[in-house]
Amino acid sequence: MIPLVDVLTRTEGYLRSRGIPSPRYEAEQLLAHALEIQRLQIYLQHDRPMSDEELALLRPLVARRGKREPLAWILGTVGFHALELQVTPGVLVPRPDTETLVDEVLARIPEGETDPVYIADVGCGSGAIGLAVATARENARVFSIDIADAPLACTRANVAALGLEKRVAVLKGNLLDPIPPNRVIDWVVSNPPYIPSKDLTECEPEVSQWEPKGALDGGRDGLAVYQQLLPTAVERARKGVLVEVGIRQAPHIKRLMLELGLVDVTTANDLGGVVRVVAGHKPS
Ligand SMILES: C[S@@+](CC[C@H](N)C(=O)[O-])C[C@H]1O[C@@H](n2cnc3c(N)ncnc32)[C@H](O)[C@@H]1O
């Protein structure tokens, strides 16, 4: 029987040979997941032999990752903002960059207020943005909308796991269409598909080969979904609109927001210094 630390080293070598960017870290994650232990335990138990049954649990996980399937789909969960979210195949894995959008939304909803604030999260995916906001602000009421079934099922599972059923409605449809016209929306928030179609094939394999095109493909220049969403979002939001943007897209989105009549249009950078969010406000 092979000691745990040797399995870890072999797994790391295999993942490196498959081009995985952080092979040691991911080997630890997969091993800990297979054995249902914390990563630290791998080192505390480094010389304990792994049984054949345990190896049989690990092998298919490593094989999946070797084919560049997203790690979060294999583990079934991902950390996002203060949450541990479920993510299933077919659902975009929420990125740390998107936490910037959550922080910008939270900055506009004062803590401790009790009047309900209505937020539409358009293209909710795993539910990440809306659920992070709802968790941080008790007065938030969220419409989580997606056009595809896998994200809707994933969001519903996360809503249930977080006990947010009373404050989050999960709706299927195009952009803001599922929200009846008589319902108030304060903020429209979205991380829409924004990668220019021709750039998709150049993305890392997890993106180009695995993650759903419908979550990523923003048309010829990457701006197609913003152009559809923003006019209605500006019309319907009482307070404003915040969107995540891709590299070099912010000036276009800023201009579009200003043309549509939003004011105080500002941007926010992600932790890597890339402009990631454009936010505009309704004139008072
Ligand atoms: C980039 S992903 C964002 C997912 C999630 N909000 C996040 O940040 O992790 C875009 C999502 O928008 C959904 N989507 C694409 N077009 C849509 C449309 N016209 N109406 C509603 N949702 C749409 C996709 O199914 C996908 O889940």
Coordinates of C-alpha atoms and ligand atoms in Angstrom, one line a residue:
M1 CA 0.0 0.0 0.0
I2 CA 1.3 3.5 -0.9
P3 CA 1.7 6.2 1.8
L4 CA -0.6 9.2 1.4
V5 CA 2.3 11.6 0.8
D6 CA 3.5 9.5 -2.2
V7 CA 0.0 9.5 -3.7
L8 CA 0.0 13.2 -3.3
T9 CA 3.3 13.6 -5.1
R10 CA 2.2 11.3 -7.9
T11 CA -1.1 13.1 -8.3
E12 CA 0.7 16.4 -8.3
G13 CA 3.1 15.2 -11.1
Y14 CA 0.2 13.9 -13.2
L15 CA -1.7 17.2 -12.9
R16 CA 1.4 19.1 -13.8
S17 CA 1.9 17.0 -16.9
R18 CA -1.7 17.9 -17.8
G19 CA -0.9 21.6 -17.6
I20 CA -2.8 22.3 -14.4
P21 CA -1.6 25.7 -13.1
S22 CA -1.4 24.9 -9.3
P23 CA -0.9 21.1 -9.3
R24 CA 0.2 20.7 -5.7
Y25 CA -2.7 22.7 -4.3
E26 CA -5.2 20.9 -6.5
A27 CA -3.7 17.4 -5.7
E28 CA -4.2 18.3 -2.0
Q29 CA -7.8 19.4 -2.7
L30 CA -8.7 16.2 -4.7
L31 CA -7.0 13.9 -2.1
A32 CA -8.7 15.6 0.8
H33 CA -12.1 15.4 -1.0
A34 CA -11.7 11.7 -1.8
L35 CA -10.8 10.9 1.8
E36 CA -13.3 13.4 3.3
I37 CA -10.6 15.1 5.4
Q38 CA -9.2 18.6 5.7
R39 CA -6.2 19.4 3.6
L40 CA -4.1 19.8 6.7
Q41 CA -4.8 16.2 7.7
I42 CA -2.9 15.1 4.6
Y43 CA 0.3 16.3 6.2
L44 CA -0.7 15.1 9.7
Q45 CA -1.3 11.6 8.3
H46 CA 1.4 11.7 5.5
D47 CA 2.8 8.3 6.1
R48 CA -0.4 6.4 6.6
P49 CA -1.0 3.9 3.8
M50 CA -3.9 4.5 1.4
S51 CA -6.2 1.5 0.9
D52 CA -7.2 0.2 -2.5
E53 CA -10.8 1.4 -1.8
E54 CA -9.5 4.9 -1.1
L55 CA -7.4 4.9 -4.3
A56 CA -10.4 3.8 -6.2
L57 CA -12.3 6.9 -4.9
L58 CA -9.4 9.2 -5.9
R59 CA -8.6 7.9 -9.4
P60 CA -11.7 9.1 -11.2
L61 CA -11.5 12.5 -9.7
V62 CA -7.9 12.9 -10.8
A63 CA -8.8 11.6 -14.3
R64 CA -11.6 14.2 -14.6
R65 CA -9.2 17.0 -13.6
G66 CA -6.6 15.7 -16.0
K67 CA -9.1 16.3 -18.8
R68 CA -9.3 19.9 -17.5
E69 CA -12.8 19.7 -16.1
P70 CA -13.2 22.6 -13.7
L71 CA -12.0 21.7 -10.2
A72 CA -15.1 23.2 -8.6
W73 CA -17.4 20.8 -10.5
I74 CA -15.4 17.8 -9.3
L75 CA -15.3 19.0 -5.7
G76 CA -18.9 20.1 -5.9
T77 CA -18.4 23.4 -4.1
V78 CA -16.5 26.6 -4.3
G79 CA -15.8 29.5 -1.9
F80 CA -17.3 32.8 -3.0
H81 CA -17.4 36.0 -0.9
A82 CA -18.4 34.7 2.6
L83 CA -20.2 31.6 1.2
E84 CA -19.5 28.0 0.3
L85 CA -21.6 27.5 -2.8
Q86 CA -22.6 24.3 -4.6
V87 CA -21.6 24.2 -8.3
T88 CA -22.6 21.5 -10.7
P89 CA -21.5 20.7 -14.2
G90 CA -23.1 23.1 -16.7
V91 CA -22.9 26.0 -14.3
L92 CA -20.3 28.7 -14.5
V93 CA -17.9 28.5 -11.6
P94 CA -18.1 31.9 -9.8
R95 CA -14.8 33.8 -9.9
P96 CA -13.0 35.8 -7.2
D97 CA -13.2 38.8 -9.6
T98 CA -17.0 38.8 -9.3
E99 CA -16.6 39.5 -5.6
T100 CA -15.8 43.1 -6.6
L101 CA -19.4 43.3 -8.0
V102 CA -20.8 42.0 -4.7
D103 CA -18.8 44.5 -2.7
E104 CA -20.0 47.4 -5.0
V105 CA -23.6 46.4 -4.5
L106 CA -23.1 46.1 -0.7
A107 CA -21.5 49.5 -0.6
R108 CA -24.8 50.9 -1.9
I109 CA -27.0 49.2 0.6
P110 CA -26.3 50.6 4.1
E111 CA -25.9 48.0 6.8
G112 CA -28.7 47.9 9.4
E113 CA -31.4 49.4 7.2
T114 CA -34.7 47.5 7.4
D115 CA -36.7 48.7 4.4
P116 CA -36.6 46.0 1.8
V117 CA -34.2 46.5 -1.1
Y118 CA -35.1 44.7 -4.3
I119 CA -32.3 43.3 -6.4
A120 CA -32.4 41.6 -9.7
D121 CA -29.4 39.3 -10.4
V122 CA -29.6 38.7 -14.1
G123 CA -27.8 35.5 -15.3
C124 CA -27.5 34.2 -11.8
G125 CA -25.5 31.0 -12.6
S126 CA -24.8 29.3 -9.2
G127 CA -26.7 32.2 -7.6
A128 CA -23.4 33.7 -6.4
I129 CA -24.0 37.4 -6.6
G130 CA -27.5 37.6 -5.3
L131 CA -26.9 35.1 -2.6
A132 CA -23.8 36.8 -1.3
V133 CA -25.8 40.1 -1.2
A134 CA -28.8 38.4 0.5
T135 CA -26.5 36.9 3.1
A136 CA -24.8 40.1 3.9
R137 CA -27.9 42.3 4.0
E138 CA -31.1 41.1 5.7
N139 CA -33.3 43.6 4.0
A140 CA -32.2 42.4 0.5
R141 CA -34.9 40.7 -1.6
V142 CA -33.5 39.0 -4.6
F143 CA -34.8 37.9 -8.0
S144 CA -32.2 35.4 -9.3
I145 CA -32.9 35.0 -13.0
D146 CA -31.3 32.7 -15.6
I147 CA -32.2 31.4 -19.0
A148 CA -30.7 27.9 -18.6
D149 CA -32.0 25.0 -16.5
A150 CA -28.7 23.8 -14.9
P151 CA -27.9 27.2 -13.3
L152 CA -31.5 27.5 -12.0
A153 CA -31.3 24.1 -10.4
C154 CA -27.9 25.0 -8.9
T155 CA -29.2 28.4 -7.6
R156 CA -32.3 26.7 -6.0
A157 CA -30.0 24.2 -4.3
N158 CA -27.9 27.0 -2.9
V159 CA -30.9 29.0 -1.8
A160 CA -32.2 26.0 0.1
A161 CA -28.8 25.2 1.6
L162 CA -28.5 28.8 2.9
G163 CA -32.1 29.0 4.1
L164 CA -32.9 32.0 1.9
E165 CA -36.2 30.8 0.4
K166 CA -38.2 33.7 1.9
R167 CA -36.0 36.4 0.4
V168 CA -34.8 34.9 -2.9
A169 CA -37.0 34.1 -5.8
V170 CA -35.4 31.9 -8.6
L171 CA -37.0 32.7 -12.0
K172 CA -36.5 31.3 -15.4
G173 CA -36.4 33.6 -18.5
N174 CA -34.6 36.1 -20.7
L175 CA -32.9 39.0 -18.9
L176 CA -35.6 40.9 -16.8
D177 CA -38.6 39.4 -18.5
P178 CA -39.6 37.0 -15.7
I179 CA -40.1 39.9 -13.2
P180 CA -43.7 41.1 -13.6
P181 CA -43.9 44.8 -14.7
N182 CA -45.6 45.8 -11.5
R183 CA -42.8 44.6 -9.2
V184 CA -40.3 47.1 -7.9
I185 CA -36.6 46.6 -8.7
D186 CA -34.1 48.9 -6.9
W187 CA -30.9 47.6 -8.4
V188 CA -30.2 45.5 -11.4
V189 CA -27.0 43.6 -11.1
S190 CA -25.4 41.3 -13.7
N191 CA -22.3 39.4 -14.6
P192 CA -23.5 38.6 -18.2
P193 CA -21.7 36.5 -20.8
Y194 CA -19.1 39.0 -22.2
I195 CA -16.3 37.1 -23.9
P196 CA -16.1 38.0 -27.6
S197 CA -17.0 34.8 -29.6
K198 CA -13.7 34.6 -31.4
D199 CA -11.7 34.8 -28.1
L200 CA -13.5 31.8 -26.5
T201 CA -11.3 29.2 -28.2
E202 CA -8.2 30.9 -26.9
C203 CA -9.3 30.6 -23.2
E204 CA -7.9 28.0 -20.9
P205 CA -9.4 24.5 -21.6
E206 CA -11.7 24.7 -18.5
V207 CA -13.4 27.6 -20.2
S208 CA -13.1 26.8 -23.9
Q209 CA -14.0 23.1 -23.5
W210 CA -16.1 22.7 -20.4
E211 CA -17.9 25.8 -19.1
P212 CA -21.2 26.5 -21.0
K213 CA -21.0 28.8 -24.0
G214 CA -24.3 30.4 -23.0
A215 CA -22.6 31.7 -19.9
L216 CA -19.6 33.1 -21.7
D217 CA -20.2 34.1 -25.2
G218 CA -21.0 37.8 -25.5
G219 CA -21.2 37.8 -29.3
R220 CA -18.9 39.4 -31.9
D221 CA -17.5 42.2 -29.6
G222 CA -18.6 40.7 -26.3
L223 CA -21.1 43.5 -25.7
A224 CA -24.3 41.9 -27.1
V225 CA -25.9 41.0 -23.8
Y226 CA -25.2 44.4 -22.3
Q227 CA -26.8 46.1 -25.3
Q228 CA -30.0 44.0 -24.7
L229 CA -30.0 44.3 -21.0
L230 CA -29.1 47.9 -20.2
P231 CA -32.0 49.7 -21.8
T232 CA -34.6 47.7 -19.8
A233 CA -32.4 47.6 -16.7
V234 CA -32.2 51.4 -16.7
E235 CA -35.9 51.8 -17.3
R236 CA -36.9 49.4 -14.5
A237 CA -34.3 50.0 -11.8
R238 CA -35.3 52.7 -9.3
K239 CA -31.8 53.2 -8.0
G240 CA -29.3 51.9 -10.5
V241 CA -27.5 49.3 -12.4
L242 CA -24.2 47.5 -11.8
V243 CA -22.5 45.1 -14.2
E244 CA -19.3 43.2 -14.3
V245 CA -17.2 43.8 -17.5
G246 CA -14.4 42.2 -19.3
I247 CA -11.0 43.7 -20.2
R248 CA -11.3 46.9 -22.2
Q249 CA -15.1 46.9 -22.1
A250 CA -15.6 49.5 -19.3
P251 CA -15.4 52.6 -21.6
H252 CA -18.2 51.2 -23.9
I253 CA -20.4 50.3 -21.0
K254 CA -19.9 53.6 -19.3
R255 CA -20.8 55.4 -22.5
L256 CA -23.9 53.2 -22.9
M257 CA -25.0 53.9 -19.4
L258 CA -24.6 57.7 -19.8
E259 CA -26.5 57.6 -23.1
L260 CA -29.3 55.8 -21.4
G261 CA -29.5 58.6 -18.8
L262 CA -27.7 57.1 -15.8
V263 CA -25.6 59.5 -13.7
D264 CA -22.6 59.1 -11.4
V265 CA -21.2 56.3 -13.6
T266 CA -18.2 54.9 -11.9
T267 CA -15.9 51.9 -12.2
A268 CA -14.3 49.6 -9.7
N269 CA -11.1 47.4 -10.1
D270 CA -10.7 43.8 -9.1
L271 CA -7.8 42.7 -6.9
G272 CA -5.6 42.3 -10.0
G273 CA -6.2 46.0 -10.8
V274 CA -8.4 45.3 -13.8
V275 CA -11.5 47.4 -14.2
R276 CA -14.2 44.9 -13.4
V277 CA -17.4 46.8 -12.5
V278 CA -19.3 49.7 -14.0
A279 CA -22.0 51.2 -11.9
G280 CA -24.6 53.9 -12.8
H281 CA -27.3 55.6 -10.8
K282 CA -30.7 56.9 -11.7
P283 CA -31.0 60.6 -11.4
S284 CA -32.9 61.6 -8.3
Ligands
LIG1 C1 -21.0 34.8 -16.8 S1 -22.3 33.7 -16.2 C2 -22.5 34.5 -14.6 C3 -23.0 33.5 -13.5 C4 -23.0 34.1 -12.1 N1 -23.8 35.3 -12.0 C5 -21.6 34.4 -11.6 O1 -21.2 35.6 -11.6 O2 -20.9 33.4 -11.3 C6 -23.7 34.3 -17.1 C7 -25.0 33.6 -16.8 O3 -26.1 34.3 -17.5 C8 -27.0 33.4 -18.0 N2 -27.6 34.0 -19.2 C9 -27.1 34.1 -20.5 N3 -27.9 34.8 -21.3 C10 -29.0 35.1 -20.5 C11 -30.2 35.8 -20.8 N4 -30.5 36.3 -22.0 N5 -31.1 35.9 -19.8 C12 -30.9 35.4 -18.5 N6 -29.7 34.7 -18.2 C13 -28.8 34.6 -19.2 C14 -26.1 32.1 -18.3 O4 -26.9 31.0 -18.4 C15 -25.1 32.1 -17.2 O5 -25.6 31.4 -16.1

